[in-house]
XYZ file of C-alpha atoms in Angstrom:
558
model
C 14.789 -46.587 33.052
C 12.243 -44.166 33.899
C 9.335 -46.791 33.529
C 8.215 -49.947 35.645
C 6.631 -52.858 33.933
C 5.003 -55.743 36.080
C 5.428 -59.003 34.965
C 2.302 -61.332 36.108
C 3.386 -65.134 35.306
C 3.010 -68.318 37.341
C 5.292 -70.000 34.705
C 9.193 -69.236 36.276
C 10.831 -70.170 32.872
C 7.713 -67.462 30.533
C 8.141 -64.736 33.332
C 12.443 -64.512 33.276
C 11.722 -64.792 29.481
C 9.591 -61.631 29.333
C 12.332 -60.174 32.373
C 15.318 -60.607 29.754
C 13.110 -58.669 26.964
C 12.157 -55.788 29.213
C 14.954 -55.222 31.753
C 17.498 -53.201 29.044
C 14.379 -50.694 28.759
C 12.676 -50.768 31.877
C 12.380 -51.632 35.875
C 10.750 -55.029 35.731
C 8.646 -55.865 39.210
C 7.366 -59.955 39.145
C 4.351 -61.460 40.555
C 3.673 -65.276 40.438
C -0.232 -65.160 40.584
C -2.725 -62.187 40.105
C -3.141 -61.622 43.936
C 0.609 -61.026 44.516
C 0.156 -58.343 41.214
C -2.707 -56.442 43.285
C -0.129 -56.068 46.609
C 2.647 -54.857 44.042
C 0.033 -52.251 42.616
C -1.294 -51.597 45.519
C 1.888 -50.290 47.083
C 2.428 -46.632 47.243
C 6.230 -46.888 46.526
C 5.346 -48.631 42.895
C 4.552 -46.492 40.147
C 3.883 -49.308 37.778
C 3.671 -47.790 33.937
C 2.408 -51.604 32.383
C 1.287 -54.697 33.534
C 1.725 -58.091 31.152
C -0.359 -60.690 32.815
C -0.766 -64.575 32.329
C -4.021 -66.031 31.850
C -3.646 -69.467 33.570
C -2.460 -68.986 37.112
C -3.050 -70.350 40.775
C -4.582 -68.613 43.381
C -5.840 -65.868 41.265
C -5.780 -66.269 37.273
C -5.512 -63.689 34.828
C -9.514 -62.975 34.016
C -9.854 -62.672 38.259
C -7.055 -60.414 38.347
C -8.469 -57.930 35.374
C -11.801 -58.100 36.652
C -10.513 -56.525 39.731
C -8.383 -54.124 37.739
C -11.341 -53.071 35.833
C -13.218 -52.086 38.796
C -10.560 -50.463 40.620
C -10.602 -46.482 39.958
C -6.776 -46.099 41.127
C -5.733 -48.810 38.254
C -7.921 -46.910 35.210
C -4.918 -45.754 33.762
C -2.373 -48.681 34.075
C -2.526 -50.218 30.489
C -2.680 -54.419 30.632
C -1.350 -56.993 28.320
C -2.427 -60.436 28.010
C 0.013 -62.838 27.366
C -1.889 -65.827 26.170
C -1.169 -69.382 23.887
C -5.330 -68.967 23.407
C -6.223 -68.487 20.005
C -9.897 -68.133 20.225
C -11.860 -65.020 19.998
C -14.181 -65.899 23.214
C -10.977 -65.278 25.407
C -10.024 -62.385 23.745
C -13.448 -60.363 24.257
C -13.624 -61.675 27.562
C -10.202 -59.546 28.083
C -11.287 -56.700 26.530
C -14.469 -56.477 28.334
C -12.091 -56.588 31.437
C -10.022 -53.627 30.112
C -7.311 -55.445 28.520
C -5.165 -52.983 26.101
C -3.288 -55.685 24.003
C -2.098 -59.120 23.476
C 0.962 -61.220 23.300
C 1.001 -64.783 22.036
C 3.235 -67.140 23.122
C 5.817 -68.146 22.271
C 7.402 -64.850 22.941
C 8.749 -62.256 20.022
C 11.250 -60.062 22.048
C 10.626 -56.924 19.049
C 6.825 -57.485 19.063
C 6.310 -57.576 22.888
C 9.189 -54.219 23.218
C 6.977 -52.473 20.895
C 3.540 -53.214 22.331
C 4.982 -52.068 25.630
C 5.969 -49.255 24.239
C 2.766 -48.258 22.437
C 0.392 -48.847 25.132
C 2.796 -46.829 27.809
C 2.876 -43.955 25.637
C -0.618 -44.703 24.877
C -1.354 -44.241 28.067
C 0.638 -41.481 28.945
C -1.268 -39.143 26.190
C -4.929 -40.511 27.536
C -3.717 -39.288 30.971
C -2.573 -36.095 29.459
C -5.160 -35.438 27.494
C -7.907 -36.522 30.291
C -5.816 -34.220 32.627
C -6.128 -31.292 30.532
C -9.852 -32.159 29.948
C -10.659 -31.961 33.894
C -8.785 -28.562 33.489
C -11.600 -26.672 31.425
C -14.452 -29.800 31.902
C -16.791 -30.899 33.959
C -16.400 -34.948 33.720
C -20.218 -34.918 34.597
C -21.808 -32.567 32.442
C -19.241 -31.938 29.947
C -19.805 -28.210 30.619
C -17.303 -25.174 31.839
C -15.910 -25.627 35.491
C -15.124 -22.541 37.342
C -12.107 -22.012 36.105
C -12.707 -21.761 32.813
C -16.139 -19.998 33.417
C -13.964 -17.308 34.748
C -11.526 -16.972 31.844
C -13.973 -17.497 29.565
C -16.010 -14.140 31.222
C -13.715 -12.034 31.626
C -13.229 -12.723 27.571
C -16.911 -11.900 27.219
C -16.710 -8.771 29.013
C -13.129 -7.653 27.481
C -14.963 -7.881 23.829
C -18.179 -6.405 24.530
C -17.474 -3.504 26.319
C -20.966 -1.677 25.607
C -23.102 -4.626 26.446
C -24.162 -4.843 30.408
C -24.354 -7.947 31.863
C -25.399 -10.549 34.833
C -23.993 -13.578 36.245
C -27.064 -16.247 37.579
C -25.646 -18.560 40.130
C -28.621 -21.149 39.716
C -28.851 -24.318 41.848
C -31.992 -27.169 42.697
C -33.945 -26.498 45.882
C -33.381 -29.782 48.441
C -31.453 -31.499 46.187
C -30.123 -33.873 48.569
C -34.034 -34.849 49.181
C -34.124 -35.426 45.249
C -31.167 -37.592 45.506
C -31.981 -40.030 48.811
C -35.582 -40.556 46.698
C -34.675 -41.355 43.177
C -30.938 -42.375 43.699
C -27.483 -41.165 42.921
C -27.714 -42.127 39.027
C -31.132 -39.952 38.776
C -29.485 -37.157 40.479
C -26.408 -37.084 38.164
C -29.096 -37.739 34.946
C -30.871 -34.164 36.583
C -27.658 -32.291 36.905
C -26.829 -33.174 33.081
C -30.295 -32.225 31.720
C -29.566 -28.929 33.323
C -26.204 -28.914 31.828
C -28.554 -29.727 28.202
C -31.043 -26.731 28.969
C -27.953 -24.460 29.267
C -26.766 -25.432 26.283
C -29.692 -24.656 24.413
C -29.983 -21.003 25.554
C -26.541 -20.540 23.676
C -28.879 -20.959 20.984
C -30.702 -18.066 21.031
C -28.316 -15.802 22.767
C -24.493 -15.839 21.377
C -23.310 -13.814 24.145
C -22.999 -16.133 27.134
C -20.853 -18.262 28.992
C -21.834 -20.966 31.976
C -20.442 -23.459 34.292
C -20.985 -25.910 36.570
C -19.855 -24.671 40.143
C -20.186 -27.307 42.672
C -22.860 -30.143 43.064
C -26.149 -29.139 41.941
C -24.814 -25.074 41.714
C -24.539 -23.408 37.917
C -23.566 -19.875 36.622
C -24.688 -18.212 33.654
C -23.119 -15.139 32.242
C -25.053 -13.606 29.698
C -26.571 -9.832 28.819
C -28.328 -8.226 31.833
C -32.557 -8.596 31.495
C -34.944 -7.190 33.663
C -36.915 -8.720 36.313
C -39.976 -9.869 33.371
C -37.617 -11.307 31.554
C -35.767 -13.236 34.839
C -38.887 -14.126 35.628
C -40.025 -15.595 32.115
C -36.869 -17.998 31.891
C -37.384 -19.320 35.554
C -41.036 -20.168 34.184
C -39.855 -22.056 31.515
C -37.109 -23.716 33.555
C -39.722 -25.040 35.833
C -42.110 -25.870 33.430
C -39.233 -27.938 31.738
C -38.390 -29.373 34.998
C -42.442 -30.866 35.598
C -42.392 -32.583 31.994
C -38.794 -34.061 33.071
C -39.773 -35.709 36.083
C -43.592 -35.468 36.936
C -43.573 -37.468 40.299
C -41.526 -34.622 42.003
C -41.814 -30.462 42.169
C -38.148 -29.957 41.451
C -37.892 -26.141 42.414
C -34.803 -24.055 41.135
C -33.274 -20.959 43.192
C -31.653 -18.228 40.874
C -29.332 -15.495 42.723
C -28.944 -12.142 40.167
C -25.781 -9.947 39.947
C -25.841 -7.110 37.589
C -22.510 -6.411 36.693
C -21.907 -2.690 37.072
C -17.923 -2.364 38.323
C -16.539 -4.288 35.732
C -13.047 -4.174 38.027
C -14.566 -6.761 40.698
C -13.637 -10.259 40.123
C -15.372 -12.414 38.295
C -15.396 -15.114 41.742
C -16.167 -12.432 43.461
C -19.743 -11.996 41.285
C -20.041 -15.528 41.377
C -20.367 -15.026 45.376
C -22.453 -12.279 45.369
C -24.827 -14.094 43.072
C -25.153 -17.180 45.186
C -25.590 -14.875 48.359
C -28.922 -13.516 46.391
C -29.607 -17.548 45.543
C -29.877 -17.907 49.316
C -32.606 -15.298 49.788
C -35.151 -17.135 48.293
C -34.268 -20.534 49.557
C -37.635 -22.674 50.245
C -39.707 -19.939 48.785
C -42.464 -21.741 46.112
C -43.844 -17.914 45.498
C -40.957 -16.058 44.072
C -37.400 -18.603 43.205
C -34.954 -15.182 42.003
C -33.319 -12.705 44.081
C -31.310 -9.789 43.589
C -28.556 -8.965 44.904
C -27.896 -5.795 46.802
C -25.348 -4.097 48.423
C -27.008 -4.500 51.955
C -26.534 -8.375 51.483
C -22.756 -7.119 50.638
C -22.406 -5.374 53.614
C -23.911 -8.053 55.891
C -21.143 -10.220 55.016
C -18.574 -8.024 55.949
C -20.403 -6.943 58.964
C -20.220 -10.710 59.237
C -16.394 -11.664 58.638
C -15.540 -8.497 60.862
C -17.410 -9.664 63.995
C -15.479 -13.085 63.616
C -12.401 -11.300 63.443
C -13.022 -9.454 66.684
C -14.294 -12.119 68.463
C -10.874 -13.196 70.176
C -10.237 -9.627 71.142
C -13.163 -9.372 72.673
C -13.077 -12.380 74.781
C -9.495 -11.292 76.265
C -10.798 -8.091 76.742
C -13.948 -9.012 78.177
C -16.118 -6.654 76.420
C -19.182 -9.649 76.367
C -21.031 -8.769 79.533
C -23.601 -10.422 81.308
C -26.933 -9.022 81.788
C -29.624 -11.107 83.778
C -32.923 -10.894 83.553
C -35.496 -11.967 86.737
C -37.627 -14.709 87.058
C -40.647 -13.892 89.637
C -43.080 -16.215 91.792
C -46.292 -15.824 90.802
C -47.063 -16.851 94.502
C -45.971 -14.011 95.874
C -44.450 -12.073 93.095
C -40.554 -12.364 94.410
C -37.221 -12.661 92.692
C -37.094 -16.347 92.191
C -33.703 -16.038 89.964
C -32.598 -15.280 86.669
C -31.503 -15.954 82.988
C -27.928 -15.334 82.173
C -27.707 -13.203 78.509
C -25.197 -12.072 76.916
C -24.190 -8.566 75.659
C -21.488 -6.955 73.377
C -19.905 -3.394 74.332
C -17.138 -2.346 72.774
C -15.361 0.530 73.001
C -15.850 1.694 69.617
C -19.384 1.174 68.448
C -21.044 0.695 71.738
C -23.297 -2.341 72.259
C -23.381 -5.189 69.421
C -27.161 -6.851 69.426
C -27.055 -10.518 70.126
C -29.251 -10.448 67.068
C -26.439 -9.867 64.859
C -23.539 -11.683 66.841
C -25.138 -14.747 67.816
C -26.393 -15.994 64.114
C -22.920 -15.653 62.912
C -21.651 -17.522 65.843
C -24.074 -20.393 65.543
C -22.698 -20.528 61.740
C -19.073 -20.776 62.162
C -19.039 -22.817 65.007
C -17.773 -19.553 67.361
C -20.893 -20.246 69.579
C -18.737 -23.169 71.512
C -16.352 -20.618 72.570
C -18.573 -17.797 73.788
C -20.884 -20.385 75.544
C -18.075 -21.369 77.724
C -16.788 -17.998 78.295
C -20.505 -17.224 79.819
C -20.459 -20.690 81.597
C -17.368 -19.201 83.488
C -18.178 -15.976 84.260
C -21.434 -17.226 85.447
C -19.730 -18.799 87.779
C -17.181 -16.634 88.738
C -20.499 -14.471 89.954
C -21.919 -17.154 91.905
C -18.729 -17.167 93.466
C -18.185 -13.824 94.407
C -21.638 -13.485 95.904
C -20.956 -16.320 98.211
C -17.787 -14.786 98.632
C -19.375 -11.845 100.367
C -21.611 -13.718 102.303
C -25.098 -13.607 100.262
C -27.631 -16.370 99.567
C -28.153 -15.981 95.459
C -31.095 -17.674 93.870
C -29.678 -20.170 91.354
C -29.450 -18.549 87.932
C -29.437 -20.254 83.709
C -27.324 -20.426 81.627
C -28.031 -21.522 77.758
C -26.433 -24.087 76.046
C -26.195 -23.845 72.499
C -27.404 -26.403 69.939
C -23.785 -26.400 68.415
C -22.821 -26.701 72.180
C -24.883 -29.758 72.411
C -21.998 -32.149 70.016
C -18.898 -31.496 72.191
C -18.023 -34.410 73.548
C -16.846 -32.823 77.243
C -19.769 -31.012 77.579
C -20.847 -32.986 81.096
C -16.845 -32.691 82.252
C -16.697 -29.240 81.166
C -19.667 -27.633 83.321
C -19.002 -29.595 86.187
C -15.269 -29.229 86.325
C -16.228 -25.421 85.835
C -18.493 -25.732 89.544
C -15.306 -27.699 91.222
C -13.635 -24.985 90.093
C -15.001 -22.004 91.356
C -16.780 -24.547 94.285
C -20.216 -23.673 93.548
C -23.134 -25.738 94.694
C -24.315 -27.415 91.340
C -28.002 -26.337 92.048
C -27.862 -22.472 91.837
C -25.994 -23.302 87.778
C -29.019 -24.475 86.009
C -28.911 -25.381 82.527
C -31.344 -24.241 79.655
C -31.712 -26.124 76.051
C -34.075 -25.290 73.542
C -36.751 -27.917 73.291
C -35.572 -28.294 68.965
C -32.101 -29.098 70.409
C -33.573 -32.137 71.739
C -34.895 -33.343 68.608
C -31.701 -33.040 66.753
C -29.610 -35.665 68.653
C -31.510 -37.243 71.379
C -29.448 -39.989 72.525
C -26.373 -38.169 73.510
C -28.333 -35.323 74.627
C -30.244 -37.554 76.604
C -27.158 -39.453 78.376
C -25.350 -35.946 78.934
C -28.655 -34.411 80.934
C -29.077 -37.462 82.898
C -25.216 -37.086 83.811
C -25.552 -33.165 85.092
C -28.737 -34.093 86.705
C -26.888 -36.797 88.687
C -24.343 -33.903 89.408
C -27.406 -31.836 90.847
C -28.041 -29.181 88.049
C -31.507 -28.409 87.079
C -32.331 -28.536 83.565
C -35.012 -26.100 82.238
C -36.560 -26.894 78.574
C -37.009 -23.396 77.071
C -39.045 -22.749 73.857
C -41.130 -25.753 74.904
C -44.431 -26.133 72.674
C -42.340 -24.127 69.382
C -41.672 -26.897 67.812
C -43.806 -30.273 66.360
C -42.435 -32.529 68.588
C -43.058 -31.464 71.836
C -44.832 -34.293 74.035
C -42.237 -36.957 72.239
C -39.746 -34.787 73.473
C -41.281 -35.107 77.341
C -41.775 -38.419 77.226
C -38.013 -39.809 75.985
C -36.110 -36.907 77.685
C -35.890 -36.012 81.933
C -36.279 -32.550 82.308
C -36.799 -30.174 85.558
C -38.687 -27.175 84.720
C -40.843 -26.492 81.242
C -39.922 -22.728 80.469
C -43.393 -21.880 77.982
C -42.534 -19.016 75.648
C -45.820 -16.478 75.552
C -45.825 -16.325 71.636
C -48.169 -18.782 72.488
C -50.728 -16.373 73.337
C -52.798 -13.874 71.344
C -53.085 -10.459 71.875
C -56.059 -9.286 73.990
C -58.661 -8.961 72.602
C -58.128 -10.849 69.403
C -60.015 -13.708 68.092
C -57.995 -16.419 68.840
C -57.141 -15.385 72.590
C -59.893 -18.120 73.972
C -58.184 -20.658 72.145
C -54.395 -19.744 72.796
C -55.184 -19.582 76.386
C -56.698 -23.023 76.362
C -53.656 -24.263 74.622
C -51.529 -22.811 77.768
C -53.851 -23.471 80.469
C -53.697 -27.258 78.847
C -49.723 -27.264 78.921
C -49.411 -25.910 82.257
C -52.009 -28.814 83.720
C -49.979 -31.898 81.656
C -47.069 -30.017 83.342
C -48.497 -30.214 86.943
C -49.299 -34.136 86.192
C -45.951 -34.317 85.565
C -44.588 -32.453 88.393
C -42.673 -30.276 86.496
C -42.844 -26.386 87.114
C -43.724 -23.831 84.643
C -41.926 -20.881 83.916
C -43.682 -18.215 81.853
C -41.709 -15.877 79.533
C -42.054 -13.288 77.633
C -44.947 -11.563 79.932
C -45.469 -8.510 79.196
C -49.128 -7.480 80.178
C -50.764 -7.513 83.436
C -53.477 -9.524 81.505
C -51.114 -11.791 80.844
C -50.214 -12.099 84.429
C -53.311 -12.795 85.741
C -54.254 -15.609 83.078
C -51.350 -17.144 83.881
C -51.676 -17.169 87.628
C -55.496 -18.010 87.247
C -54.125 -21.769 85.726
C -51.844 -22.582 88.248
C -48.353 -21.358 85.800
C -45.218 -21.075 89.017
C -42.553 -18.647 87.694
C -42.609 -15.690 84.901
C -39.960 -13.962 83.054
C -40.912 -10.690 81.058
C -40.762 -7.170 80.378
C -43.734 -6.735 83.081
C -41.821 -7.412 85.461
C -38.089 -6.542 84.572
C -36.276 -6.233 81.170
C -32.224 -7.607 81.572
C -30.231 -5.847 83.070
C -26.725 -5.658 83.912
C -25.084 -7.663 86.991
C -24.482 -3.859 89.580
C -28.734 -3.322 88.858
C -29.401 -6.527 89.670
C -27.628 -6.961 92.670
C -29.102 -3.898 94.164
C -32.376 -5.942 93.246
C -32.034 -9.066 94.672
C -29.191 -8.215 97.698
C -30.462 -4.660 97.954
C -26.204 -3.747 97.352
């Protein structure tokens, strides 16, 4: 009695009638009113192959009960029976509109109602089956390929055409989340299926060619290689398709090439490189195809292989500090210092920052090494006071990533208990975009460190659009004003760059909130900057970073 058949009947005397005709061939579960039937499906320990409801029930009646079955996903597959003493058509369309399989009329026929059972279990059992093995090789959206089968089906392709070359297209629809949140979930789906439509039509004119959908809005084609003309041509007519399908909205497509030349590398493998290319011309409205290379090849790997020797380098401590000075323009004197980070290892010498720190802000790595320079920074606060010297106060970054831990407030200050350093030579630095991207919690966890005495330094501050909103809603110490800002000398716009400045550091003075400069690099510079009133700078005039022994024979003179 593999099988379990609910029985849904008010009636005691109907439902151990229909128990008596069932129970030789299957489990029978009972339920005296629809609502009970729900709880019994509802239950993780029932696998419930039928249901045979009443229509005319307390609490909830038979139409109640199959209007919630009909719009419950998990029940889809769970045939229904009717049992009804109705004779009229109404009542039976009603039912079927509801998802009702079959009906049984009453007064029971024990070898009618074991065979309708039957048929609508088995019934079932094949739709599942067959729906099963359609998701195998299907999308249930588009009614294309999924990956799977885009990959058998390739490596088919390639097996009988040896002498033809080829490229797979990993295609997807620029911001299509954007397209989505403004014409809805239903229009997005209709898009993603008149894609699936416009790949079916180029089967039409070229035989050899296989295509999928990957993921979401992402597609690959398979199909003879073409040159860069002819790449180009069919993104023209995609996106001249795409204005005639939905006029109110520039739908823009990105196409990632990957010619396939080493027939031996797997076919997901392609797929990947192909959707690295895609990602090179992200947000680009001038050119929407890439190639891929092997440079973008080896940049993953260079990638995935810093990640992997991030832990060893932690324990061994090959990230070093290197600080670079910040200088009074008052008297031009060490006023303190940034706290950067570098990579030295043993074998290739020193890693940029440029090429460890994306990567880390990607995978989420950033957390850890922010803490580890927390720490250290620390631990060298504490060994100058250790040996008797006054430090200036020193930064430290915090990451945006950084910026959703939870503990961030209990983590820097139970790192100063710790190593029982005064709170106001470990001053904090955030980007002024890291503001912007969650300002309530960022807001809380500054006013909490400034409570605990840090100083908090906005760097970047005038990069992004949001700048004054930013000053207003959000308590900060010191504005740190990157010289980007500035022209070259000389050059046209220098008058109106160093108005912009001059104007920044003045609201900065009305706000009583010191400037620091960096980025100097020309005595020019300098003296602009000193002209308007700007405190502190931090540049290359004055010192590049440097590692902790060169600074301390700077600032200590040890």
């Amino acid at each position: 009695m593999g099988n379990t058949v609910l029985v849904v009947e008010d009636n005691e005397i109907n439902r151990s009638l229909l128990v008596m005709i069932l129970e030789e061939t299957y489990h029978v579960l009972e339920a005296g009113n629809g609502r009970e039937a729900l709880e019994i499906l509802k239950d993780p320990k029932n696998t419930i192959s039928a249901v045979i409801t009443d229509l005319i029930m307390p609490e909830m009646d038979g139409y109640q009960f199959l209007e919630v079955y009909s719009s419950s996903p998990q029940f889809v597959n769970i045939p229904v029976i009717v049992s009804t003493s109705q004779s009229d058509s109404e009542s039976e369309v009603k039912c079927l509109e509801y998802g009702a399989w079959d009906f049984i009329k009453k007064p029971y026929n024990a070898e009618i109602i074991r065979f309708r059972v039957k048929n609508v279990i088995e019934r079932s059992e094949l739709y599942v089956l067959r729906k099963l093995r359609y998701q195998e090789q299907f999308d249930t959206l588009t009614g294309i390929y999924i990956q799977n089968m885009f990959v058998q089906q390739t490596k088919k392709l390639l097996r009988e055409n040896p002498d033809t070359d080829f490229m797979i297209l990993h295609f997807d629809i620029s911001q299509f989340q954007v397209y989505n949140s403004v014409f809805g979930r239903r229009e997005g789906d209709k898009l993603l299926c008149h894609i699936a439509d416009l790949l079916r039509k180029l089967e039409e004119y070229e035989k050899k060619i296989t295509y999928c959908r990957v993921e979401a809005d992402a597609f690959c084609i398979c199909m003879p290689a073409a040159d860069s003309e002819f790449i180009q041509k069919m993104m023209d007519e995609f996106q001249k398709n795409f204005r005639s399908y939905q006029r109110d909205y520039n739908i823009l497509a990105n196409v990632g090439v990957f010619y396939i030349e080493d027939r031996t590398v797997s076919i997901p493998a392609m797929i990947d490189h192909a959707k690295l290319a895609s990602k090179e011309c992200k947000g680009s409205y001038i050119k929407n195809y890439h190639i891929y290379t092997d440079q973008m090849g080896k940049s993953i790997e260079e990638a995935q292989s810093i990640v992997s020797e991030m832990e060893r380098a932690m324990k061994e401590e090959q990230f070093v500090l290197y600080l670079q000075p910040k200088y009074g323009l008052a008297n031009y004197r060490l006023a303190g210092a940034e706290v950067l980070v570098r990579w030295i290892t043993p074998e290739k010498g020193m890693v940029s920052p440029g090429k460890f720190i994306p990567v880390f802000e990607k995978n989420g790595q950033i957390m850890k090494l922010d803490y580890y320079i927390w720490e250290h920074s620390c631990k060298l606060i504490r060994s100058w006071l250790d040996r008797g010297l006054e430090p200036f106060p020193i930064s430290v970054n915090i990451s945006r990533v950084s910026l959703y831990n939870p503990r961030i407030v209990e983590e820097i200050h139970e790192l100063t208990l710790k190593y029982d350093i005064p709170a106001k030579l470990f001053q904090l630095e955030l980007t002024e975009s890291a503001y912007t991207d969650n300002p309530e919690s960022i807001k809380k966890a500054m006013r909490q460190l400034q409570e605990y005495g840090h100083t908090i330094l906005m760097d970047d501050f005038g990069s992004g659009y949001s700048s004054l909103n930013v000053l207003k809603d959000i308590s900060v110490d010191v504005l740190k004003l990157d010289m980007k800002f500035m022209a070259a000398s000389g050059s046209e716009n220098q008058k109106k760059s160093e108005s912009i400045v001059a104007n920044v550091i003045r609201l900065a003075k009305d706000l009583e909130l010191p400037v620091i400069a960096e980025g100097v690099e020309e005595k020019e510079q300098v003296e602009f900057l000193s002209s308007v009133g700007c405190e502190y700078v931090q540049g290359y005039y004055f010192a590049k970073p440097m590692p902790v022994a060169e600074y301390n024979k700077l600032a200590f003179k040890v």
